[in-house]
Every structure is written in C-alpha cells, then in structure tokens.
Amino acid sequence: MHFVDIIDKKKRGLQLSEDEIKEWIKGYVDGVYPDYQVSSLLMAILLKGMDEEETFNLTKAMMESGDIIDLSEIQGIKVDKHSTGGVGDKTTLSLMPMVASCGVKVAKMSGRGLGHTGGTLDKLESIPGFSISMSEEEFVNQVNNIGIAIIGQTANLVPADKKIYALRDVTATVDSIPLIASSIMSKKLASGTDVIVLDVKYGDGAFMPTLEKAEELSYEMIKIGKNYGKKVAACISGMDQPLGNAVGNALEVKEAIDTLKGKGPKDFTELCLATGAVILEQAGVTDRENGYKMMEESIADGSALEVLRKLIKAQGGDERIVDDETLLPQAPYITKLKSNKDGYVSELPAKAIGILAMNLGAGRETLEDEVDPSVGIVLNKKVGDRVEAGDVLAYIHHSKPLTQEWMNRFAQVIKLVPEAFEVAPVIEKIID
Ligand code: URA
C-alpha cells in the first residue's frame, strides 16, 4: 500500500477502508510515514470529511495504538466526563466529588492546559503536595476505597493521538469533526469506564463555533461510544464567556471548593448540577429530575465536599485547604480593573480572557512552559450584570507588575451596552 494513494483517495472525497486507516495509524506511530504525508492526509480529511464508518474505524485504530485500561476490578458503575475544553472550566473538581458522593465510581484521567484553555491536572497540582501519578493497581484500589481517583493519562494511552494532535496543532487541522471525535473518543474508550458524559462547548473560547456544530460533534461522539456498548450523553453549553468567575489554577480550586460549600457562581453551579443529573441517569442510579435533587443534596449535606477532602488526602495533598483556602498558593499582588462607565456587560470573550490569564503565567503557550499556580483573573461581573462607573469588573492576581498594554487589552475586551437583555441558559441542550 502506498501512502500517497491513501492521500489521493481522500483528496477525491472517497471512503478510506478499515485496512487503509489501520495502516496509516500503525505506520505513523511506528515512524514509517513522515509528518509531511500525514499532514497532507489530515488536511484532505478536514476538507473532504469522513463518514460514520471511517470515523469509527479511525477511533478504533487510534484506541488500539496503546494501552486499554482494565477497570474490571473496580466494583460498581464507573463514570467519566469529558469537557471539550474552555476557560475557567473547573467542572471536574466540583462535579466528580458530587457524583461520587451519590455512589458512582469516578476513575478519571485528565489532561493539562494549553493556550487559552486550562487543564484539570494543572489545577490539581496547585494543591500543595497533590500527586497526579500512581500505578494502575493503586488507581483501582483508591477508587474501590474512596470512590474517586483523578490522575494524568498514562504515557501509553492512545500514543497515536499524542502524535497526530501535535501535528494537527501546527497544520491548522484541529477543527475537523471526525478528527476531534476520534481523538476524544479513542482516549475515553481506552480509559475503560462504563459511562461517558461529554461536556461539549461552543462559542468564542471553544473548538466548535456554533450550537449546530457542537450538536454535530456530540452526535458523532455518542454514536462511536454506543457502538462500543457504552452509555454516552452530551451536555452542550456556551463558552462565549469564562465558566464561573475564576480563571487560573489555585483560584479555580478555591472556586470549586466554594461551589461544594454552596457558595459557587450561579452558572458554574448550574452546569455541575445539570451535568451530574445526566451522569446519574446514564449510570442507572435515578432519573434526571431526581438526580438533580441528589446533586443539590450532595452540596447541602456536605457529602460532596467530604469526597473532595478524601481525594486530596489520598493523593498526598494538603486537605486542610478545604477549610482554609489561604493555604493555596497566593499571588503577591491583587489589582482591580474598574469600569469607567455604566451599562450591562454584553461581552466577556472567553478566548481573550484565557490568553490574558495565560500571559500572567496561569497557562502555557507551549507544552514546555511552567505555570504559576497562584495567578489569574477573578471576574466580578458576568454577561448580563448591571455595572456602574467605578465598579470593579475583575480582580487580577499577579506575581509580576502589570504592563499598561496588558491592562488596556483587558479593559478593551469587556463590552457594555446601555440596555438590559436576556442571558442564554447555561446548558442549551442535552443529547443522549
Ligand atoms: N480535545 C481532544 O482531546 N482532541 C481534539 O481533537 C480536540 C479537543
């Protein structure tokens, strides 16, 4: 088989066979096919698409390129959720303790942040002492003992995705639905849980620009998961503004803890309650309506917070941060950004705010960059809120002096309008 023939076939919009896809993935992981040929194929896929069968075969070939985790030693229903990525997205930190406190088992592998989006591992590592690595046996034991473990992906989990994703990043081939669906689902399927709930974002700070595209991606991922006999659902939500108020690692951990104490931002709390209800429904615990009530109860009675405390302790972290958030890394400076006029906040663009936080040191531009866990932005106003001149729009937590250029950029991205308007619901659609 000549690789150039595979590229040519896709260039003409024809269907690739299972064998051709397997050959491509195996050959690329083994170093037989060079980056320039695979780049060309990726661009042909981005432009011509893939049908359902091809996307399924691609997911399968990628999943089989490395380890497939065996969670059969864990008693009970194992659940996972995956966010397609965003700004201020600390959902795993609050939601997973909430569902674990309702009896399902959380065996979760998370990733790091890149560019304007954050990653759960960086947030967890801002907790002093917290370790994100353990052996497979320790992972299984911890989930059996306390109902939850969150670790980094093992080195050999879907190696094909590691190589292909890095190439997509530098060849403008990230935003292709079959490529995103196979990338995400190959990792979720290799991670071995019974239930996968997808938290699919669209809008300014997300991979999917519109609700329609987010729906298309969701259907694609659900079909792949169901083909493997998994329970899969998707919750679609907007990412035009950051989720919650905090953007930055330790600041987001604090917000996640506040949420488990019933003091979280409205939008973030609602996302956790609604997504948790879908997880409990998919796991066969209860129906969605009752699941929502169970989620509320897990906050009200403190049981979800207890699970977070146990998780931190089990993974070597300082669990006292749950009661004393000043034990989290603190930035030496806090500067206020104030409004110079009255109005209603109409735009808080997630991507721009994610980049501003990254510039402070909260995120990384390249995989090699170090993050500063203490820095970031805490929004004091969200889209739709009334603002008077002189009100604080945001608190900036920083460890180096802020430049005027940075402050101007921040001030310019926040837009106000004179009239009040209706704000869209947090979760726009649930698909299962
Ligand atoms: N997240 C992934 O894991 N893969 C993609 O392709 C896009 C988002």
Coordinates of C-alpha atoms and ligand atoms in Angstrom, one line a residue:
M1 CA 0.0 0.0 0.0
H2 CA 1.4 3.4 -1.0
F3 CA 0.6 6.2 1.4
V4 CA 0.3 8.6 -1.4
D5 CA -2.7 6.6 -2.8
I6 CA -4.5 6.9 0.6
I7 CA -4.0 10.7 0.4
D8 CA -5.1 10.8 -3.2
K9 CA -8.3 8.8 -2.4
K10 CA -9.3 11.2 0.4
K11 CA -8.4 14.2 -1.7
R12 CA -11.1 12.9 -4.2
G13 CA -13.6 12.6 -1.3
L14 CA -13.7 8.8 -1.4
Q15 CA -14.1 6.5 1.6
L16 CA -11.0 5.0 3.2
S17 CA -11.2 1.3 4.1
E18 CA -10.7 -0.1 7.6
D19 CA -7.3 -1.5 6.4
E20 CA -6.1 1.8 5.0
I21 CA -6.9 3.6 8.2
K22 CA -5.2 0.9 10.3
E23 CA -2.2 1.0 8.1
W24 CA -2.0 4.8 8.4
I25 CA -2.2 4.8 12.2
K26 CA 0.2 1.9 12.8
G27 CA 2.7 3.2 10.2
Y28 CA 2.6 6.7 11.7
V29 CA 3.1 5.5 15.3
D30 CA 5.9 3.2 14.2
G31 CA 7.6 6.1 12.4
V32 CA 7.2 4.6 8.9
Y33 CA 5.2 7.5 7.4
P34 CA 6.6 11.0 7.7
D35 CA 4.9 14.1 9.1
Y36 CA 4.5 15.7 5.7
Q37 CA 2.5 12.9 4.3
V38 CA 0.3 12.6 7.4
S39 CA -0.2 16.4 7.4
S40 CA -1.4 16.2 3.8
L41 CA -3.9 13.4 4.7
L42 CA -5.2 15.3 7.7
M43 CA -5.9 18.4 5.5
A44 CA -7.7 16.2 3.0
I45 CA -9.8 14.8 5.9
L46 CA -10.5 18.3 7.2
L47 CA -11.6 19.5 3.7
K48 CA -13.5 16.3 2.5
G49 CA -14.7 14.9 5.8
M50 CA -15.2 11.3 6.9
D51 CA -18.3 9.2 7.1
E52 CA -19.6 7.4 10.1
E53 CA -17.8 4.2 9.3
E54 CA -14.5 5.9 8.7
T55 CA -14.7 7.9 11.9
F56 CA -15.5 4.7 13.8
N57 CA -12.5 2.8 12.2
L58 CA -10.2 5.8 12.9
T59 CA -11.3 5.8 16.6
K60 CA -10.7 2.1 16.8
A61 CA -7.3 2.2 15.2
M62 CA -6.2 5.1 17.5
M63 CA -7.6 3.4 20.6
E64 CA -5.8 0.2 19.8
S65 CA -2.5 2.0 19.3
G66 CA -1.7 1.8 23.0
D67 CA -2.9 0.5 26.4
I68 CA -6.5 -0.1 27.1
I69 CA -7.1 0.3 30.8
D70 CA -8.9 -2.6 32.6
L71 CA -11.2 -1.3 35.3
S72 CA -13.0 -4.6 35.9
E73 CA -11.5 -4.8 39.4
I74 CA -13.5 -1.7 40.4
Q75 CA -16.9 -2.6 41.9
G76 CA -19.8 -0.6 40.7
I77 CA -20.6 1.7 37.7
K78 CA -17.5 3.6 36.6
V79 CA -18.2 7.1 35.2
D80 CA -16.2 9.6 33.3
K81 CA -17.0 13.0 31.9
H82 CA -15.0 14.9 29.3
S83 CA -15.1 18.6 28.5
T84 CA -14.1 19.7 25.0
G85 CA -12.2 22.5 26.7
G86 CA -12.7 26.0 27.8
V87 CA -11.8 28.9 30.0
G88 CA -12.5 28.8 33.8
D89 CA -13.6 25.2 33.4
K90 CA -13.0 23.6 36.8
T91 CA -16.0 21.3 36.4
T92 CA -14.2 18.1 37.2
L93 CA -13.1 19.4 40.6
S94 CA -16.7 20.0 41.8
L95 CA -18.8 17.7 39.7
M96 CA -16.8 14.4 40.2
P97 CA -16.9 14.6 44.0
M98 CA -20.6 15.4 43.7
V99 CA -21.4 12.3 41.7
A100 CA -19.0 10.1 43.7
S101 CA -20.9 11.1 46.8
C102 CA -24.0 9.6 45.2
G103 CA -22.5 6.2 44.8
V104 CA -21.0 6.0 41.3
K105 CA -17.3 5.3 40.9
V106 CA -15.0 8.0 39.4
A107 CA -11.9 6.6 37.7
K108 CA -10.7 9.7 35.8
M109 CA -7.7 10.5 33.7
S110 CA -7.3 14.2 32.9
G111 CA -5.1 16.4 30.8
R112 CA -3.1 19.6 31.0
G113 CA -4.0 23.0 29.7
L114 CA -2.6 24.5 26.5
G115 CA -3.0 28.0 25.1
H116 CA -6.1 29.8 26.3
T117 CA -7.7 26.7 27.8
G118 CA -6.9 25.3 31.3
G119 CA -6.4 21.7 32.3
T120 CA -7.5 19.8 35.3
L121 CA -4.0 18.4 36.2
D122 CA -2.6 21.9 36.5
K123 CA -5.4 22.9 38.8
L124 CA -5.0 19.8 41.0
E125 CA -1.2 20.4 41.2
S126 CA -1.8 23.8 42.6
I127 CA -2.9 22.0 45.8
P128 CA 0.3 21.6 47.9
G129 CA 1.5 18.0 47.7
F130 CA -1.1 16.7 45.3
S131 CA 0.2 13.9 43.1
I132 CA -1.4 13.1 39.7
S133 CA 0.5 9.9 39.1
M134 CA 0.1 6.4 40.6
S135 CA 0.3 2.8 39.3
E136 CA -2.8 1.1 37.8
E137 CA -3.1 -1.1 40.9
E138 CA -3.1 2.0 43.2
F139 CA -5.6 3.7 40.9
V140 CA -8.0 0.8 41.1
N141 CA -7.5 0.4 44.9
Q142 CA -8.1 4.1 45.6
V143 CA -11.4 4.1 43.5
N144 CA -12.5 1.0 45.4
N145 CA -11.7 2.5 48.8
I146 CA -12.9 6.1 48.5
G147 CA -14.9 6.1 45.2
I148 CA -12.7 8.5 43.3
A149 CA -9.2 9.0 41.8
I150 CA -8.1 11.6 39.2
I151 CA -4.7 11.1 37.5
G152 CA -2.8 12.1 34.4
Q153 CA -3.2 10.0 31.3
T154 CA -0.7 7.1 31.3
A155 CA 2.2 7.6 28.8
N156 CA 1.0 4.8 26.5
L157 CA -2.7 5.8 26.4
V158 CA -3.5 6.4 22.7
P159 CA 0.0 7.2 21.5
A160 CA -1.4 7.8 18.0
D161 CA -3.4 10.7 19.4
K162 CA -0.4 12.3 21.0
K163 CA 1.5 12.3 17.7
I164 CA -1.5 13.3 15.5
Y165 CA -2.7 16.0 17.9
A166 CA 0.7 17.7 17.9
L167 CA 0.7 17.6 14.1
R168 CA -2.8 19.0 13.9
D169 CA -1.9 21.8 16.2
V170 CA 0.7 23.1 13.8
T171 CA -1.0 22.3 10.5
A172 CA -4.4 24.1 11.1
T173 CA -6.2 20.8 11.1
V174 CA -7.7 20.8 14.6
D175 CA -11.2 21.9 13.8
S176 CA -12.4 18.9 11.9
I177 CA -15.4 17.0 13.5
P178 CA -14.2 13.4 12.6
L179 CA -10.7 14.2 13.8
I180 CA -11.9 15.8 17.1
A181 CA -14.5 13.0 17.7
S182 CA -11.9 10.2 17.1
S183 CA -9.3 12.0 19.2
I184 CA -11.6 12.4 22.2
M185 CA -13.4 9.1 22.0
S186 CA -10.3 7.0 21.4
K187 CA -9.0 8.3 24.8
K188 CA -12.3 7.9 26.6
L189 CA -12.8 4.4 25.3
A190 CA -9.2 3.4 26.2
S191 CA -9.8 4.7 29.7
G192 CA -12.3 1.9 30.3
T193 CA -15.3 3.5 32.1
D194 CA -19.0 2.3 31.6
V195 CA -20.5 5.8 31.3
I196 CA -19.1 8.8 29.4
V197 CA -20.8 12.2 29.6
L198 CA -19.5 14.8 27.2
D199 CA -19.5 18.4 28.2
V200 CA -19.4 20.0 24.7
K201 CA -18.7 23.7 24.5
Y202 CA -19.3 26.1 21.7
G203 CA -18.6 29.7 21.0
D204 CA -15.7 32.1 21.4
G205 CA -13.4 30.1 23.7
A206 CA -14.3 26.6 22.2
F207 CA -13.3 24.4 19.3
M208 CA -16.9 24.4 17.9
P209 CA -18.0 27.9 16.8
T210 CA -21.8 27.3 16.8
L211 CA -24.5 25.3 18.6
E212 CA -25.2 23.4 15.3
K213 CA -21.5 22.3 15.1
A214 CA -21.5 21.3 18.7
E215 CA -24.6 19.2 18.1
E216 CA -22.9 17.5 15.1
L217 CA -19.8 16.7 17.1
S218 CA -21.9 15.4 20.0
Y219 CA -23.9 13.0 17.8
E220 CA -20.7 11.8 16.2
M221 CA -19.1 11.0 19.6
I222 CA -22.3 9.4 21.0
K223 CA -22.6 7.1 18.0
I224 CA -19.0 5.9 18.4
G225 CA -19.4 5.3 22.2
K226 CA -22.7 3.5 21.7
N227 CA -21.1 1.2 19.1
Y228 CA -18.8 0.1 21.9
G229 CA -21.7 -0.6 24.2
K230 CA -21.1 2.4 26.4
K231 CA -23.7 4.8 27.9
V232 CA -22.9 8.1 26.4
A233 CA -24.6 11.5 26.5
A234 CA -23.7 15.1 25.8
C235 CA -24.5 18.4 27.5
I236 CA -23.9 21.3 25.2
S237 CA -23.1 24.7 26.8
G238 CA -21.9 28.1 25.6
M239 CA -18.3 29.2 26.1
D240 CA -18.6 32.8 25.0
Q241 CA -17.6 33.9 28.5
P242 CA -15.5 32.1 31.0
L243 CA -17.3 29.5 33.1
G244 CA -17.8 30.8 36.7
N245 CA -15.7 33.8 37.8
A246 CA -12.2 32.4 38.4
V247 CA -9.6 31.8 35.6
G248 CA -6.3 30.5 37.0
N249 CA -5.3 27.3 38.8
A250 CA -5.4 27.9 42.6
L251 CA -8.1 30.5 42.1
E252 CA -10.2 27.8 40.3
V253 CA -9.6 25.3 43.1
K254 CA -10.9 27.8 45.6
E255 CA -14.0 28.4 43.4
A256 CA -14.6 24.7 43.1
I257 CA -14.4 24.3 46.9
D258 CA -16.7 27.3 47.4
T259 CA -19.2 25.6 45.0
L260 CA -19.1 22.5 47.1
K261 CA -20.0 24.7 50.1
G262 CA -23.0 26.1 48.2
K263 CA -21.3 29.4 47.6
G264 CA -20.3 29.0 43.9
P265 CA -21.1 31.2 40.9
K266 CA -24.6 30.6 39.5
D267 CA -23.6 29.5 36.0
F268 CA -20.9 27.1 37.2
T269 CA -23.1 25.6 40.0
E270 CA -25.9 25.0 37.4
L271 CA -23.6 23.3 35.0
C272 CA -22.4 20.9 37.7
L273 CA -26.0 20.1 38.9
A274 CA -27.4 19.5 35.4
T275 CA -24.4 17.5 34.1
G276 CA -24.3 15.5 37.4
A277 CA -28.0 14.6 36.9
V278 CA -27.2 13.3 33.4
I279 CA -24.3 11.2 34.8
L280 CA -26.5 9.6 37.5
E281 CA -29.2 8.9 34.9
Q282 CA -26.8 7.3 32.4
A283 CA -25.3 5.3 35.3
G284 CA -28.8 4.0 36.1
V285 CA -28.9 5.5 39.6
T286 CA -32.1 7.5 39.1
D287 CA -34.0 9.7 36.7
R288 CA -32.7 13.1 35.7
E289 CA -35.1 15.1 37.9
N290 CA -34.3 13.2 41.0
G291 CA -30.6 13.2 40.0
Y292 CA -30.7 17.0 40.1
K293 CA -32.1 16.9 43.6
M294 CA -29.5 14.4 44.7
M295 CA -26.8 16.7 43.3
E296 CA -28.2 19.7 45.3
E297 CA -28.4 17.5 48.4
S298 CA -24.7 16.4 47.9
I299 CA -23.8 20.1 48.4
A300 CA -26.3 20.9 51.1
D301 CA -25.3 18.0 53.4
G302 CA -21.5 18.4 52.8
S303 CA -21.0 14.9 51.4
A304 CA -19.5 16.1 48.1
L305 CA -17.0 18.3 50.0
E306 CA -16.1 15.3 52.1
V307 CA -15.3 13.3 49.0
L308 CA -13.0 16.1 47.7
R309 CA -11.3 16.2 51.1
K310 CA -10.7 12.4 50.9
L311 CA -9.5 12.7 47.3
I312 CA -6.9 15.3 48.2
K313 CA -5.7 13.4 51.2
A314 CA -5.4 10.1 49.3
Q315 CA -3.3 11.7 46.6
G316 CA -0.9 13.3 49.0
G317 CA -2.3 16.8 49.0
D318 CA -2.9 19.1 52.0
E319 CA -6.6 18.5 52.7
R320 CA -6.6 21.5 55.1
I321 CA -7.1 23.7 52.0
V322 CA -10.8 22.7 52.1
D323 CA -11.3 24.6 55.3
D324 CA -8.5 27.2 54.9
E325 CA -8.2 28.4 51.3
T326 CA -5.3 30.7 52.3
L327 CA -3.1 27.5 52.3
L328 CA -3.4 27.5 48.5
P329 CA -0.7 29.4 46.6
Q330 CA -1.4 33.2 46.8
A331 CA -0.3 35.8 44.3
P332 CA 1.7 38.7 45.9
Y333 CA -0.4 41.4 44.2
I334 CA -4.1 41.9 43.5
T335 CA -5.1 44.7 41.2
K336 CA -8.7 45.9 40.4
L337 CA -9.9 46.6 36.9
K338 CA -12.7 49.1 37.3
S339 CA -15.4 50.2 34.8
N340 CA -15.3 53.8 33.5
K341 CA -19.0 53.8 32.6
D342 CA -22.4 52.5 33.4
G343 CA -24.2 49.7 31.5
Y344 CA -24.8 46.0 31.2
V345 CA -21.9 43.6 30.4
S346 CA -22.5 42.3 26.9
E347 CA -19.2 40.7 26.1
L348 CA -16.5 38.9 28.2
P349 CA -14.8 37.0 25.5
A350 CA -13.6 33.7 26.9
K351 CA -10.6 33.3 24.5
A352 CA -9.2 36.7 25.0
I353 CA -9.6 36.4 28.8
G354 CA -7.9 33.0 28.7
I355 CA -5.0 34.5 26.8
L356 CA -4.7 37.4 29.2
A357 CA -4.6 34.9 32.1
M358 CA -2.0 32.8 30.2
N359 CA 0.1 36.0 29.8
L360 CA 0.0 36.4 33.6
G361 CA 1.5 32.9 33.9
A362 CA -1.7 30.9 34.6
G363 CA -1.4 28.9 31.3
R364 CA 1.2 27.7 28.9
E365 CA 1.9 28.8 25.4
T366 CA 4.0 25.7 24.6
L367 CA 3.9 22.3 26.3
E368 CA 7.3 23.1 27.9
D369 CA 6.1 26.2 29.7
E370 CA 5.8 26.2 33.5
V371 CA 2.5 27.6 35.0
D372 CA 2.4 29.9 38.1
P373 CA -0.4 28.3 40.2
S374 CA -1.2 31.5 42.1
V375 CA -2.0 33.9 39.3
G376 CA -5.1 34.6 37.3
I377 CA -8.3 36.6 36.9
V378 CA -11.4 36.7 39.1
L379 CA -14.4 38.3 37.3
N380 CA -16.6 40.4 39.5
K381 CA -19.2 40.9 36.8
K382 CA -20.6 38.4 34.2
V383 CA -22.5 38.8 31.0
G384 CA -25.9 40.5 31.7
D385 CA -24.8 42.1 35.0
R386 CA -25.5 45.8 35.7
V387 CA -22.4 47.9 36.1
E388 CA -22.0 51.4 37.5
A389 CA -18.9 53.6 36.7
G390 CA -16.3 52.8 39.3
D391 CA -17.5 49.2 39.9
V392 CA -14.8 46.5 40.0
L393 CA -15.1 44.4 36.8
A394 CA -12.3 42.0 37.8
Y395 CA -9.6 41.2 40.3
I396 CA -6.2 40.4 38.8
H397 CA -4.0 38.2 40.8
H398 CA -0.4 38.6 39.6
S399 CA 3.2 37.9 40.6
K400 CA 4.9 40.4 38.3
P401 CA 4.0 44.1 37.7
L402 CA 1.2 44.5 35.2
T403 CA 2.0 46.5 32.0
Q404 CA -0.2 49.3 30.8
E405 CA -0.5 47.4 27.5
W406 CA -2.0 44.3 29.3
M407 CA -4.4 46.4 31.3
N408 CA -5.6 48.3 28.2
R409 CA -6.1 45.0 26.3
F410 CA -8.2 43.6 29.2
A411 CA -10.3 46.8 29.5
Q412 CA -10.9 46.8 25.8
V413 CA -12.2 43.2 25.5
I414 CA -15.0 43.9 28.1
K415 CA -18.0 45.4 26.3
L416 CA -21.0 47.1 27.9
V417 CA -24.4 48.0 26.4
P418 CA -26.9 50.6 27.7
E419 CA -30.0 48.2 27.9
A420 CA -30.6 45.1 29.9
F421 CA -31.0 41.9 27.9
E422 CA -31.9 38.2 28.5
V423 CA -28.9 35.8 29.1
A424 CA -29.0 32.4 27.5
P425 CA -29.4 29.3 29.8
V426 CA -26.1 27.6 30.9
I427 CA -26.9 24.2 29.3
E428 CA -28.5 24.7 25.9
K429 CA -29.1 21.1 25.0
I430 CA -28.8 17.6 26.4
I431 CA -28.4 14.8 23.8
D432 CA -28.4 11.0 24.5
Ligands
URA1 N1 -9.7 17.6 22.7 C1 -9.1 16.5 22.3 O1 -8.7 15.6 23.1 N2 -8.9 16.3 20.9 C2 -9.3 17.2 20.0 O2 -9.1 16.9 18.8 C3 -9.9 18.4 20.4 C4 -10.1 18.6 21.8

